[in-house]
Coordinates of C-alpha atoms and ligand atoms in Angstrom, one line a residue:
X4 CA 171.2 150.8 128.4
X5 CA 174.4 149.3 127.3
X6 CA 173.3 147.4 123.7
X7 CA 175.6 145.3 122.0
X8 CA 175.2 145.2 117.6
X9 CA 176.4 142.2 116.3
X10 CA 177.8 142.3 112.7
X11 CA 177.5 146.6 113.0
X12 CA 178.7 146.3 109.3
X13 CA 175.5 144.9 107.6
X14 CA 172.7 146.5 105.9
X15 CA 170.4 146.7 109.0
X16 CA 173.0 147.4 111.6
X17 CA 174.1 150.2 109.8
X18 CA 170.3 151.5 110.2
X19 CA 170.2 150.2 113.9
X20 CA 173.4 152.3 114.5
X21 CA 171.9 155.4 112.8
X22 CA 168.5 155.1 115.1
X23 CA 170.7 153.5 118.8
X24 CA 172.6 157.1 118.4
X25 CA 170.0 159.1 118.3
X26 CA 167.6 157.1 121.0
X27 CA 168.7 158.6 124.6
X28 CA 167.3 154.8 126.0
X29 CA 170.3 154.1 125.2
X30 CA 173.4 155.3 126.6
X31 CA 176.3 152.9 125.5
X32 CA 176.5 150.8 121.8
X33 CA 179.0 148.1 121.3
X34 CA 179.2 147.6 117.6
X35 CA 180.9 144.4 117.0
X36 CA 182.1 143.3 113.2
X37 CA 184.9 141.9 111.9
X38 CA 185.3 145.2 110.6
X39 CA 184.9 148.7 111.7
X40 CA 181.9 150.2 112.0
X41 CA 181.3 153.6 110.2
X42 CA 179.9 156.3 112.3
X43 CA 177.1 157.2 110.1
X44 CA 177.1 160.5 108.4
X45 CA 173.5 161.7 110.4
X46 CA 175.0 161.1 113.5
X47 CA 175.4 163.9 115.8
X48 CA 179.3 163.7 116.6
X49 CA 179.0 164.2 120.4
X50 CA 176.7 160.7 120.6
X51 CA 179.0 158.8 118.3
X52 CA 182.2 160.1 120.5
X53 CA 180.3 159.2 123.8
X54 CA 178.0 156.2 123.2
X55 CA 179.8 154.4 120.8
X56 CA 182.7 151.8 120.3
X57 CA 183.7 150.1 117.5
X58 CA 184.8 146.5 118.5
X59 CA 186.7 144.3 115.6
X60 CA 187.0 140.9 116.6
X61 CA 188.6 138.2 114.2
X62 CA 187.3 135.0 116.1
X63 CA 183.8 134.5 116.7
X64 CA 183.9 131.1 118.4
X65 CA 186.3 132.3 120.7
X66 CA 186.5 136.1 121.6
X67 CA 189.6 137.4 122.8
X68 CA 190.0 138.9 126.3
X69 CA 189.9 142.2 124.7
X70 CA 187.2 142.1 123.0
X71 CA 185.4 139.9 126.4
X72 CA 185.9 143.5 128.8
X73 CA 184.3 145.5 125.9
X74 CA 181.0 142.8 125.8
X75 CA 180.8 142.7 129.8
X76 CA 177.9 144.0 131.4
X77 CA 175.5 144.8 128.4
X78 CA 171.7 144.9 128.8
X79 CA 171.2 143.4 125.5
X80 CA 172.3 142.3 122.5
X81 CA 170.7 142.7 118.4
X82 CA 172.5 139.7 116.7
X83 CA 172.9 140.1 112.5
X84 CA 175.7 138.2 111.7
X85 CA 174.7 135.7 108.8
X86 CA 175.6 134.5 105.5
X87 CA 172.3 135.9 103.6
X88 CA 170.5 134.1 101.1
X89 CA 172.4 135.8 98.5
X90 CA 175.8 135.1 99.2
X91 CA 174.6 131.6 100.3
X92 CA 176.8 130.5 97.2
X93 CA 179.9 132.4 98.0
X94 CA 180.3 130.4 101.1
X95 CA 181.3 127.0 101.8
X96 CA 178.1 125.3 103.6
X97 CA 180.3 124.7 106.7
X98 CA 181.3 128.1 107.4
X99 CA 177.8 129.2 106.4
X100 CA 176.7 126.7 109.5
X101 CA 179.1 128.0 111.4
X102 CA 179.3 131.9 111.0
X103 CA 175.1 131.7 110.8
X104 CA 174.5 129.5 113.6
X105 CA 177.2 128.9 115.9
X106 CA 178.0 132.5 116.3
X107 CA 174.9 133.3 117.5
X108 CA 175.0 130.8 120.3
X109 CA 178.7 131.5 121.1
X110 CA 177.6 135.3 121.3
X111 CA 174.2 134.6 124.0
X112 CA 176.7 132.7 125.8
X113 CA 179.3 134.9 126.1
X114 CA 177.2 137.9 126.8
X115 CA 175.5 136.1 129.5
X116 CA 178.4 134.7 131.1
X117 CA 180.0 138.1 131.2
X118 CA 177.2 139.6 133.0
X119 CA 177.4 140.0 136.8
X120 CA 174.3 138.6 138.6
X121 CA 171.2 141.1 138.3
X122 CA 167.7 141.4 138.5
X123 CA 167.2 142.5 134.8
X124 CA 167.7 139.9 132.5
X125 CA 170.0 139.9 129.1
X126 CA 167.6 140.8 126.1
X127 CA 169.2 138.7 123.1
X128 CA 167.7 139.3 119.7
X129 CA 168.3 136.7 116.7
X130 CA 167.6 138.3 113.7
X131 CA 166.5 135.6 110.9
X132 CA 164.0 135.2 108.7
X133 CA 160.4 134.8 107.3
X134 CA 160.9 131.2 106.0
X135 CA 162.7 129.5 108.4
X136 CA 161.1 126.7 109.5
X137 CA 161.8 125.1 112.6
X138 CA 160.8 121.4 111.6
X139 CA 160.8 119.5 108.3
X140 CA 157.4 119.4 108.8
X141 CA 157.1 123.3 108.6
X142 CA 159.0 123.4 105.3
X143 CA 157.4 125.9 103.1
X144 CA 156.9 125.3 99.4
X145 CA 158.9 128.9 98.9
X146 CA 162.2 126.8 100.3
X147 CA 161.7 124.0 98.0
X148 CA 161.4 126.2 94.9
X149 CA 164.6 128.1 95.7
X150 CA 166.7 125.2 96.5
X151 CA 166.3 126.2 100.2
X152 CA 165.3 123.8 102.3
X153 CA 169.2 123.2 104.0
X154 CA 169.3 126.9 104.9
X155 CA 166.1 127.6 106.1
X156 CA 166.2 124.5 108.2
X157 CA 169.9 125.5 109.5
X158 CA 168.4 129.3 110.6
X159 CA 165.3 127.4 112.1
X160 CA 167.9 125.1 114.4
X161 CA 169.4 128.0 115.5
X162 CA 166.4 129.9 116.6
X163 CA 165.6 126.6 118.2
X164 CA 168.9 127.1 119.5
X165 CA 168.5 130.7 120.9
X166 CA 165.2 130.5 122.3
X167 CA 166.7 127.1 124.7
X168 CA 169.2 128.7 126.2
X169 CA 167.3 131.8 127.2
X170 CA 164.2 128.8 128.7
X171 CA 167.5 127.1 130.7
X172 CA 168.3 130.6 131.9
X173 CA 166.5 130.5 135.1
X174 CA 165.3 134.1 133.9
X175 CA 168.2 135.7 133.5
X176 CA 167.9 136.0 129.7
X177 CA 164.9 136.4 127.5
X178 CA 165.5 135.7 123.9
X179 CA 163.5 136.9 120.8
X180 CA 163.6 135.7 117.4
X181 CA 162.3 138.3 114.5
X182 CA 161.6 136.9 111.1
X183 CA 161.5 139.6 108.7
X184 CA 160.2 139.6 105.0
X185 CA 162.3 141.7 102.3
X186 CA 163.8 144.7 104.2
X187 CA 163.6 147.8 102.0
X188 CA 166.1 150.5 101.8
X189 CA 164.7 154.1 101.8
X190 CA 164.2 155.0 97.7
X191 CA 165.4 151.5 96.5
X192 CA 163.3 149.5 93.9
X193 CA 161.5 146.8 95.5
X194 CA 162.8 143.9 95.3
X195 CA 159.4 140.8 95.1
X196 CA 159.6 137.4 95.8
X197 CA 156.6 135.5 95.9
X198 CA 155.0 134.8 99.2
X199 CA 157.9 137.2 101.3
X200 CA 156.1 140.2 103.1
X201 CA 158.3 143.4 103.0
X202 CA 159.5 145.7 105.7
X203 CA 161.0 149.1 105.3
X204 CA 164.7 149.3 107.3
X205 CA 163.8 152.3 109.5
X206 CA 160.8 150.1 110.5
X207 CA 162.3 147.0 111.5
X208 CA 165.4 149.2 113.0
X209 CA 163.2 151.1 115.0
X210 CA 160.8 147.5 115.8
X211 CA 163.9 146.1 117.3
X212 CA 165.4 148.8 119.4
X213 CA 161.6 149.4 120.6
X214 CA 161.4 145.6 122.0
X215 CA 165.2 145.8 123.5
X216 CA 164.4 148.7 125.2
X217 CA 161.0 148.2 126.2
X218 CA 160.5 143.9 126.6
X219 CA 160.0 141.7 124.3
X220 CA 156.1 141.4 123.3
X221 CA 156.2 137.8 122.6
X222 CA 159.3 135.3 121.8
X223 CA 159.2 135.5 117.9
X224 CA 158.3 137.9 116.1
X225 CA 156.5 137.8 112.6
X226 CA 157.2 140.5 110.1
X227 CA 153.7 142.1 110.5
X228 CA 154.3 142.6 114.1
X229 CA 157.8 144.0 113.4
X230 CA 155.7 146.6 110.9
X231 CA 153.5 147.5 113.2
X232 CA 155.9 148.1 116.7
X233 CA 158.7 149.7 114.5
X234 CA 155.6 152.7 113.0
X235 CA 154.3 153.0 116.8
X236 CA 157.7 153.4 117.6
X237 CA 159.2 155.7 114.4
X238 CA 155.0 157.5 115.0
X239 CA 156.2 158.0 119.1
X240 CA 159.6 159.7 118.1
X241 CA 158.1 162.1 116.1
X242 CA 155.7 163.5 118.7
X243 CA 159.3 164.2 120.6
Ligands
LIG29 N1 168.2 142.2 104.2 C1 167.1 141.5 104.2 O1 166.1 141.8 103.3 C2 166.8 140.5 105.2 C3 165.5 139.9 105.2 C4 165.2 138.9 106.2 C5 166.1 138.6 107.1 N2 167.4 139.2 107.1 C6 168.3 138.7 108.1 O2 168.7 139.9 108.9 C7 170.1 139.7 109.3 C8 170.9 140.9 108.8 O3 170.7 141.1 107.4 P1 171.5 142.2 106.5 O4 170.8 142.3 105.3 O5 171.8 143.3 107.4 O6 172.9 141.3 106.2 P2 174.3 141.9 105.7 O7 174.2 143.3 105.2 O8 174.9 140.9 104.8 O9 175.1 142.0 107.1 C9 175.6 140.8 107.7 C10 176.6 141.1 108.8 O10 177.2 139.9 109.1 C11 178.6 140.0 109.0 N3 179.3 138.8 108.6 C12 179.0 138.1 107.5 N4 179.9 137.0 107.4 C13 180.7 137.2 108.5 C14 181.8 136.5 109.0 N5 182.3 135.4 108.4 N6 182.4 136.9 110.2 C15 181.9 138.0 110.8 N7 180.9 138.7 110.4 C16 180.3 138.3 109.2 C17 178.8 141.1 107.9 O11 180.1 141.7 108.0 P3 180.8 142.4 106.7 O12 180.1 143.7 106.6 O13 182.2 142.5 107.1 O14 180.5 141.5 105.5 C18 177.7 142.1 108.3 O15 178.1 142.9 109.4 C19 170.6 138.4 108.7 O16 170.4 137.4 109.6 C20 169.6 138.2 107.5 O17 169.5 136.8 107.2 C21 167.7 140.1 106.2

């Protein structure tokens, strides 16, 4: 399986990264950042020299021909690329609709166009978040409290967004929207918010590369089904 990582930077590509190496599922990794990714330091040096390519790309509206022959062909695609909730102030609210929604549907599109016709559809994953609501009328008191409600509303338009152009695919892509809690790091203090689940990062890693590989159980995907697929799948690996 050729997989493309979008944003291979972040906190939970990083983790996806670490995991895609080591999975024999999959053969080829595209990690795609507008930085370099870092081969991470478990990685057996053989995998990361034969699976893996580092893709920097500066325009994520409009990829460059280059960086077009490396995304041709893939299987599937795990999308990260967002402004988070905590640099949500860092960031003008423009680019933060741009670089958190429109480079998500650029990227499905792209991917899909540069896929020669083939029985097995492209499996996109948008990776976004408990509280994002794909209505005002789903708008959760949480939101309102945090002075959320824009960007909740902005990464439920985009899931919207996703799971549409996978439906006018004539089956050629399937789309999956996860919607993770608070994602724990390995020995870090807990971070609580009232009314977020929590999920540890080799869970959801390991969740996400499970449904890629194996089909998508259902077309969203709720933090405690993310919990659950990522320890079958983490509980499967360990058996060898
Ligand atoms: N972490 C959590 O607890 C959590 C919980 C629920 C949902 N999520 C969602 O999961 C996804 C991944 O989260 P994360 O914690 O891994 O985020 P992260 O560590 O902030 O990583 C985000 C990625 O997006 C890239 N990116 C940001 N701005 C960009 C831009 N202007 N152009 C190109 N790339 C850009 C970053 O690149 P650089 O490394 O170069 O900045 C990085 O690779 C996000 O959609 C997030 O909302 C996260």
């Amino acid at each position: 399986m050729k997989l493309i990582i979008g944003g291979s930077t972040g906190f939970v590509a990083t983790e996806l990264l670490s995991q895609a190496l080591k999975n024999p599922a999959i053969t080829s990794i595209i990690a795609l950042g507008r930085r370099g990714a870092t081969v991470p330091a478990d990685a057996n040096s053989n995998a990361a020299k034969t699976k893996l390519r580092s893709i920097t790309c500066e325009n994520f509206e409009e990829y460059p021909d280059s960086v077009k022959s490396e995304l041709a062909n893939a299987d599937a695609c795990i999308w990260t690329i967002a402004v988070t909730p905590m640099k949500l102030s860092t960031v003008p609210w423009e680019e933060t609709c741009k670089i958190s929604r429109d480079y998500a549907t650029t990227a499905i599109k792209t991917i899909h166009t540069l896929r020669p016709p083939q029985e097995k559809p492209l499996r996109f994953i948008y990776m976004s978040g408990h509280f994002a609501p794909r209505s005002r009328a789903e708008i959760p008191p949480a939101l309102q409290n945090h002075g959320l409600v824009d960007y909740g509303l902005l990464r439920g338009e985009t899931e919207t967004l996703i799971l549409d152009y996978a439906e006018q695919s004539q089956g050629t892509v399937q789309s999956c929207i996860v919607k993770p809690g608070l994602i724990d790091a390995p020995g870090a203090e807990k971070r609580e918010i009232p009314g977020l689940p929590h999920i540890d990062l080799p869970d959801i890693a390991a969740a996400l590369l499970d449904q890629v590989i194996r089909g998508f159980e259902k077309d969203t995907l709720s933090n405690d089904d993310l919990v659950r697929i990522g320890q079958r799948a983490l509980a499967g690996y360990s058996k060898g």
